[in-house]
CSV table of C-alpha atoms and ligand atoms in Angstrom, one decimal:
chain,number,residue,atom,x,y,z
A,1,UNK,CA,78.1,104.3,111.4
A,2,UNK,CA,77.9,106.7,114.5
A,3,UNK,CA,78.5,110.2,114.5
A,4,UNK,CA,82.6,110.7,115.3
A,5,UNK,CA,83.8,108.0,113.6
A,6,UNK,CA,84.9,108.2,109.9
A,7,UNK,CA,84.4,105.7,107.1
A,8,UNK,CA,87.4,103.1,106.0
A,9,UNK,CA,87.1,101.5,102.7
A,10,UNK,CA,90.1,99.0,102.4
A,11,UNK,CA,91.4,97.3,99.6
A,12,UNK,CA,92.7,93.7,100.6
A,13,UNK,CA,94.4,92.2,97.1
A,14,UNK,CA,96.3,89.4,98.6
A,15,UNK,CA,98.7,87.6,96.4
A,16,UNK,CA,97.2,89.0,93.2
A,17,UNK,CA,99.1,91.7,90.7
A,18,UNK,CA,102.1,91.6,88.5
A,19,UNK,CA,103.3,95.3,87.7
A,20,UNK,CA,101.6,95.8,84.9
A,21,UNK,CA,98.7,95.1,86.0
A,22,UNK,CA,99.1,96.0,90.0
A,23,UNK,CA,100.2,99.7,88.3
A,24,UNK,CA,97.3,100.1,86.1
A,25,UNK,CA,94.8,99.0,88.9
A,26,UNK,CA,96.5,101.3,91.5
A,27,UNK,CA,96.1,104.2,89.1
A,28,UNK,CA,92.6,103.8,88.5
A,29,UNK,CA,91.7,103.4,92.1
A,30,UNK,CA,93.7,106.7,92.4
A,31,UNK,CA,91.8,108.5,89.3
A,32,UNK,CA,88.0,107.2,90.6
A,33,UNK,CA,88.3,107.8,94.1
A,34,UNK,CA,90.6,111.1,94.0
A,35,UNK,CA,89.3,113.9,96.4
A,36,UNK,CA,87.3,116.4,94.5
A,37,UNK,CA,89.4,119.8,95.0
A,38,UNK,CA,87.9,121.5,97.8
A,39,UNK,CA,85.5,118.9,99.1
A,40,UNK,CA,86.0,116.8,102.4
A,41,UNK,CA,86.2,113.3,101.8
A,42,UNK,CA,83.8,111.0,102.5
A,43,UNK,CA,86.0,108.5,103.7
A,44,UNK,CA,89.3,107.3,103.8
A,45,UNK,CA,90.1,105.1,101.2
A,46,UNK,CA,93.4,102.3,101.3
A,47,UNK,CA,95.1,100.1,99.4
A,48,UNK,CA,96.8,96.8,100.6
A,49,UNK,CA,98.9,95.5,97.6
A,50,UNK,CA,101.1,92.8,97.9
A,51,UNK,CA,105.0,93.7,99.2
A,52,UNK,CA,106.1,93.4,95.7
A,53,UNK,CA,104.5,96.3,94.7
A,54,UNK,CA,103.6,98.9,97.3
A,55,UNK,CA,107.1,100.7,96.1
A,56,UNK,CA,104.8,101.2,92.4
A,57,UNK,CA,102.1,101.5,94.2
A,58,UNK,CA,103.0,104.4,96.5
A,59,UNK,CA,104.1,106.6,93.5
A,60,UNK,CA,100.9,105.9,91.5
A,61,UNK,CA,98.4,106.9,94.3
A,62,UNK,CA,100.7,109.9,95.0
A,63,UNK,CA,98.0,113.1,95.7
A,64,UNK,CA,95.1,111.0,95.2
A,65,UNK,CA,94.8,110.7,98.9
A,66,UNK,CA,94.4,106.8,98.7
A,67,UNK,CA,96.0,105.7,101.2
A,68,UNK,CA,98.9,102.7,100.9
A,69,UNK,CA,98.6,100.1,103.7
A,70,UNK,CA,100.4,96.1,104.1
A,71,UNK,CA,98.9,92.8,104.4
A,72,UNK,CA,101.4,91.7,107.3
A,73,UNK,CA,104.3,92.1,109.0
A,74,UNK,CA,107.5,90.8,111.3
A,75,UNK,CA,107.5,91.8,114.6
A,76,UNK,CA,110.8,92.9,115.0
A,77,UNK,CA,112.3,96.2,113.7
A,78,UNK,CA,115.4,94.4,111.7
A,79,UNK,CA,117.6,91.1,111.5
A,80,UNK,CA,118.0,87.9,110.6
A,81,UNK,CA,114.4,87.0,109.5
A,82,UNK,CA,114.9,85.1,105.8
A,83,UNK,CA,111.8,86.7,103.9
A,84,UNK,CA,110.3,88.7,106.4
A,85,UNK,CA,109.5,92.4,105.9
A,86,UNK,CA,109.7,94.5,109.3
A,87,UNK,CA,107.3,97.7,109.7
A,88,UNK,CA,109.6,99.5,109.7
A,89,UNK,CA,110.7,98.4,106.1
A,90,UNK,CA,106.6,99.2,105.4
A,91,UNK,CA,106.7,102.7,107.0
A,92,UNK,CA,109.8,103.6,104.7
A,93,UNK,CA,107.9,102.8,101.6
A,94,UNK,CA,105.1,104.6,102.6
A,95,UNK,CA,102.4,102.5,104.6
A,96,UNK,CA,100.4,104.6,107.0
A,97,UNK,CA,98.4,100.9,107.6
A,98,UNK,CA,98.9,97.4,108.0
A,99,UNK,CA,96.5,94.3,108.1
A,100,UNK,CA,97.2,91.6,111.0
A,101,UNK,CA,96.1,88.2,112.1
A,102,UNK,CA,94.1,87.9,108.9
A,103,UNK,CA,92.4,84.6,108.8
A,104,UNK,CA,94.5,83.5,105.4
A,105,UNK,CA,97.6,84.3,108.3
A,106,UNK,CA,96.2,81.9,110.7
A,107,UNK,CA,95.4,79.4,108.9
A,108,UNK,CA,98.7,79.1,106.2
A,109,UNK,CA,100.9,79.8,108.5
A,110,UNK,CA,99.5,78.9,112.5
A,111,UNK,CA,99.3,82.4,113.3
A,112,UNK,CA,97.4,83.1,116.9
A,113,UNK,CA,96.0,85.7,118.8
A,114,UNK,CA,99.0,86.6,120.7
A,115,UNK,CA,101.1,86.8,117.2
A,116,UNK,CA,99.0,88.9,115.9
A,117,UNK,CA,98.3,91.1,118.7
A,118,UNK,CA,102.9,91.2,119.1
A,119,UNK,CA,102.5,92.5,115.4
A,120,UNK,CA,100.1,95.0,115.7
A,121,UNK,CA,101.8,96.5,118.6
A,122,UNK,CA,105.2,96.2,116.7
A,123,UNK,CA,103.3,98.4,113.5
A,124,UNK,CA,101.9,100.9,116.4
A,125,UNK,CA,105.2,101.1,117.9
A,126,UNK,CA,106.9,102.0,114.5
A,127,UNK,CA,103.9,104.7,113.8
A,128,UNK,CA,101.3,102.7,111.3
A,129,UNK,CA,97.7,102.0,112.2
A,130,UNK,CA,97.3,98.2,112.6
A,131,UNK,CA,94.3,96.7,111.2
A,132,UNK,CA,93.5,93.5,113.8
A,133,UNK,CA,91.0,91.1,111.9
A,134,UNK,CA,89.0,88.6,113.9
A,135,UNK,CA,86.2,85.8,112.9
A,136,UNK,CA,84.7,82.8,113.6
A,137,UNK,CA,84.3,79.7,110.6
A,138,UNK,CA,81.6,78.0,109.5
A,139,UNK,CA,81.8,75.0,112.2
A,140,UNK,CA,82.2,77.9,115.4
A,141,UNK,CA,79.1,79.7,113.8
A,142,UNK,CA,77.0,77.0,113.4
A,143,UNK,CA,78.0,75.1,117.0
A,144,UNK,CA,76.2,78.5,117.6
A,145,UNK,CA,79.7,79.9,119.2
A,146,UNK,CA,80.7,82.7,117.0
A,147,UNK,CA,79.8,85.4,119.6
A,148,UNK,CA,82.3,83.4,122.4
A,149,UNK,CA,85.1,83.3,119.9
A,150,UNK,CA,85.3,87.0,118.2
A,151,UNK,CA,85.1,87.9,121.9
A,152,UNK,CA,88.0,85.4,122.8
A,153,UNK,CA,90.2,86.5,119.6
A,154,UNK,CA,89.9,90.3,120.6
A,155,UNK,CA,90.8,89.8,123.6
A,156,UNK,CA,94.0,88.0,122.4
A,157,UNK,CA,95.2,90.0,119.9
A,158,UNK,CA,94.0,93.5,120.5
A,159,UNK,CA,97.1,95.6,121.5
A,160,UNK,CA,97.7,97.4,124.9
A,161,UNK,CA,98.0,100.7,123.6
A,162,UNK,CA,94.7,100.8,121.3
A,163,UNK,CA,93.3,103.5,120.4
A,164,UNK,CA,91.1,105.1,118.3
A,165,UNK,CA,93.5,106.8,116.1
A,166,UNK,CA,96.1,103.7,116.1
A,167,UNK,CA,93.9,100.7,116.0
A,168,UNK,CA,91.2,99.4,113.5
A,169,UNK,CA,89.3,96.1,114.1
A,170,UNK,CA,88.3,94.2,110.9
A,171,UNK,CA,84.8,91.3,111.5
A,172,UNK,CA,85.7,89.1,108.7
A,173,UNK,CA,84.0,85.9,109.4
A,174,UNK,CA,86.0,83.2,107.5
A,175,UNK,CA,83.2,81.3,105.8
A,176,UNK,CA,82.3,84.5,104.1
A,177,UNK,CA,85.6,85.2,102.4
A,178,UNK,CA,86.5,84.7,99.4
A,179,UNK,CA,82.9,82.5,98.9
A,180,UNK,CA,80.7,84.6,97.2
A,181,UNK,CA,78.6,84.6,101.3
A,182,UNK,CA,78.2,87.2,103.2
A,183,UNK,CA,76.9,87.5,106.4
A,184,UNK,CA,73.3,89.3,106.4
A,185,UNK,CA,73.5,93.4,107.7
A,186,UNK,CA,71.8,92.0,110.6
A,187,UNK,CA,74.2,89.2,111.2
A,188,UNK,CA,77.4,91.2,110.4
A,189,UNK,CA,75.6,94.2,113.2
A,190,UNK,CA,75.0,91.7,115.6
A,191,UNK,CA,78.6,90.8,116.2
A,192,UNK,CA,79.7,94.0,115.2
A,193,UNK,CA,78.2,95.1,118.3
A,194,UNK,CA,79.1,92.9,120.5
A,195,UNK,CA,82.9,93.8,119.1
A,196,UNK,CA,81.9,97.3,120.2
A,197,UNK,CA,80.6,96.4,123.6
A,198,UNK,CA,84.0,94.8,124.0
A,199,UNK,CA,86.0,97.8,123.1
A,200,UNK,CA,84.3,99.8,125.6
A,201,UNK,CA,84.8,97.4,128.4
A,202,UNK,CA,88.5,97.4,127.7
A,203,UNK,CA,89.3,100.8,126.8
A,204,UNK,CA,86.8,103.0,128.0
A,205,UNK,CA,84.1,105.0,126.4
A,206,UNK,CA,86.0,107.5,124.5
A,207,UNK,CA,88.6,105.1,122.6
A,208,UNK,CA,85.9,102.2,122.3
A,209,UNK,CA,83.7,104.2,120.7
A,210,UNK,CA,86.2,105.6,118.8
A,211,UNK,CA,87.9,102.6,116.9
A,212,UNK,CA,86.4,101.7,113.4
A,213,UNK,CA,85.5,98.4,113.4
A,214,UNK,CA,85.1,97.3,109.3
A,215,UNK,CA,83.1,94.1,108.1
A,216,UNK,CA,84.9,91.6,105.4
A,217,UNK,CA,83.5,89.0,103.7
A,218,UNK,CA,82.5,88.6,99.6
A,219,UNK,CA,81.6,92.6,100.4
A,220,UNK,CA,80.4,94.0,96.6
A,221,UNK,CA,78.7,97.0,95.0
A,222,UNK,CA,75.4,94.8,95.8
A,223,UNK,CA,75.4,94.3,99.1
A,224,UNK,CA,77.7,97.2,100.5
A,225,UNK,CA,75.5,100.1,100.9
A,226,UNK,CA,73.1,97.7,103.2
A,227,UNK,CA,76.1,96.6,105.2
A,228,UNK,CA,77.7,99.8,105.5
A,229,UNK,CA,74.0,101.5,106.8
A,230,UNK,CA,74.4,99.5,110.1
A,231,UNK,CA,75.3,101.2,113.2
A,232,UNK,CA,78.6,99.5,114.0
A,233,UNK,CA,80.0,98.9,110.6
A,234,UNK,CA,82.3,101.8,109.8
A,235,UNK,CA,83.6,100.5,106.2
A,236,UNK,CA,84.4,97.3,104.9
A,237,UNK,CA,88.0,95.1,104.2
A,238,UNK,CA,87.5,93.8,100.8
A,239,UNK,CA,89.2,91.5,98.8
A,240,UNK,CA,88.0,90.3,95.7
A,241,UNK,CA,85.8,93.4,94.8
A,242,UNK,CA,88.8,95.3,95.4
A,243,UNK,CA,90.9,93.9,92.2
A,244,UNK,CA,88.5,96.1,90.0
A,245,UNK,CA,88.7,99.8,90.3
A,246,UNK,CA,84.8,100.1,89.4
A,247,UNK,CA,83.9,97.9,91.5
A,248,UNK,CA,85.9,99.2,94.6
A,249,UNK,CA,84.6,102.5,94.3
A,250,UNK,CA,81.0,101.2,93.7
A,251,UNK,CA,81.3,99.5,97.4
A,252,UNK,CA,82.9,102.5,98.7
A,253,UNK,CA,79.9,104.4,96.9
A,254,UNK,CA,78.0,103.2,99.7
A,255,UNK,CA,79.5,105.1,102.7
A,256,UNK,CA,76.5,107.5,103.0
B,301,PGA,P1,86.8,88.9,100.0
B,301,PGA,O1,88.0,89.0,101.0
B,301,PGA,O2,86.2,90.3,99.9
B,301,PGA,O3,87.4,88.4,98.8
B,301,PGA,O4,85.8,87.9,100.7
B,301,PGA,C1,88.0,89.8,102.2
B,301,PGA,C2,89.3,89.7,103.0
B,301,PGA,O5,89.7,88.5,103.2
B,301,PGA,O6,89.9,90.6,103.4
C-alpha cells in the first residue's frame, strides 16, 4: 500500500447469520479488533452483514469503531420496489458503506456495469461510500482477457463523482471466490495496477491515487499478509474468512 492511502479490511458475510449467531460474531469482531485507547488505528475495519441484521449489528459494534456497511442496494431513495432496501433505508440504520455490482449480483440476478455504477452513485448521493467490485472468471482469464475486461467493467460501473473519500474499488476475480483459489500477490498486483493506472486516467492524479482499491478472493490469515504487502492492494473484501472473528482479525493482522 502507498503512502496516503489507508488500509480497508471488509467483512463480506453474504447470506449467512441468524441472530444468535450474527450477534455473537459481530460482538467479537467488535471485542478483537477494538481501537486500543489512545492509539491510531491501523486500518479501518467493516462489517457487511446481511439486511436482516445490520439493525443488531450496529448496536453490537457501537464504540468499537468497526465500521457497519451493506451488501447492496435499490437505486431509488423510496417506492414501490417489493423487497428492495433503498440507501437511504441503509444510511438510517447506520451504514457508512455499501458493496455494489458484486459478482454473486451479476450473476443471480443479471446485474451489469451500468446497474451497478446507477447504484453506487445512488449510495454516494445519499452520503455512504460505495464499494464497486469488478473481476474477470475463469474462461476471461484464461482466453488471456482478464486485463481487457476489469478495464471494460470500471469503466462501466465506476461513478461520475468518484473520489477518493466516496469510492472504493474491490479486484475480486470470480474464480477465486468462494473456491479456496486465490490469485498469487503477483497476479492480484498485476491487475491491481492496471486498476490504478485506470483511475488516474479517469480522475486525475490526486483522486486516482487516492481510491483504495481492495483484493477478494478465498483471502485467509495464510495468504493475507503477502497480498496485502503489494503496492496496489490497500485491504482485502473477504467473505468466508470473515464468518470467524479469529480469523478476520488474523487477515487484518496483516495490514503492516
Ligand atoms: P471469499 O469471498 O473470501 O469467500 O472468497 C469474497 C467475496 O466474495 O467478497
Amino acid at each position: 500500500m502507498a503512502k496516503g492511502r489507508r488500509f480497508l479490511i471488509a467483512g463480506n458475510w453474504k447470506m449467512n447469520g441468524l441472530k444468535k449467531d450474527g450477534c455473537a460474531l459481530a460482538k467479537s469482531v467488535a471485542k478483537s479488533l477494538k481501537k486500543a485507547k489512545g492509539k491510531k488505528q491501523p486500518f479501518d475495519r467493516l462489517v457487511c452483514p446481511p439486511y436482516t441484521l445490520l439493525s443488531r449489528v450496529a448496536d453490537a459494534i457501537k464504540g468499537s469503531g468497526v465500521k457497519l456497511g451493506a451488501q447492496d442496494c435499490h437505486v431509488a431513495e423510496k417506492g414501490a420496489h417489493t423487497g428492495d432496501i433503498s440507501p437511504h433505508m441503509l444510511k438510517d440504520v447506520g451504514c457508512k458503506f455499501v458493496i455494489v455490482g458484486h459478482s454473486e449480483r451479476r450473476t443471480d440476478h443479471r446485474e451489469v456495469d451500468a446497474k451497478a455504477k446507477a447504484k453506487a452513485e445512488a449510495v454516494i448521493e445519499a452520503g455512504m461510500i460505495a464499494i464497486v467490485c469488478i473481476g474477470e472468471t475463469l474462461a476471461q482469464r484464461e482466453a488471456g482477457r482478464f486485463i481487457s475486461v476489469n478495464q471494460r467493467q470500471l469503466k462501466g460501473s465506476l461513478p461520475a463523482a468518484a473520489t477518493a473519500k466516496n469510492t472504493v474499488v474491490a479486484y475480486e476475480p470470480v474464480w477465486a471466490i468462494g473456491t479456496g483459489l486465490t490469485a498469487s500477490p503477483e497476479q492480484a498486483q498485476e491487475v491491481h495496477a492496471v486498476i490504478r493506472a485506470e483511475l488516474v486516467k479517469s480522475l486525475g492524479e490526486e483522486e486516482g491515487n487516492g481510491i483504495r482499491i481492495l483484493y477478494g478472493g478465498s483471502m485467509n490469515p495464510k495468504n493475507a499478509k503477502e497480498l496485502l504487502a503489494q503496492p496496489d492492494i490497500d485491504g482485502g473484501l473477504i467473505g468466508g474468512a470473515a464468518l470467524n472473528a479469529d480469523d478476520f482479525r488474523a487477515v487484518a493482522a496483516g495490514c503492516k
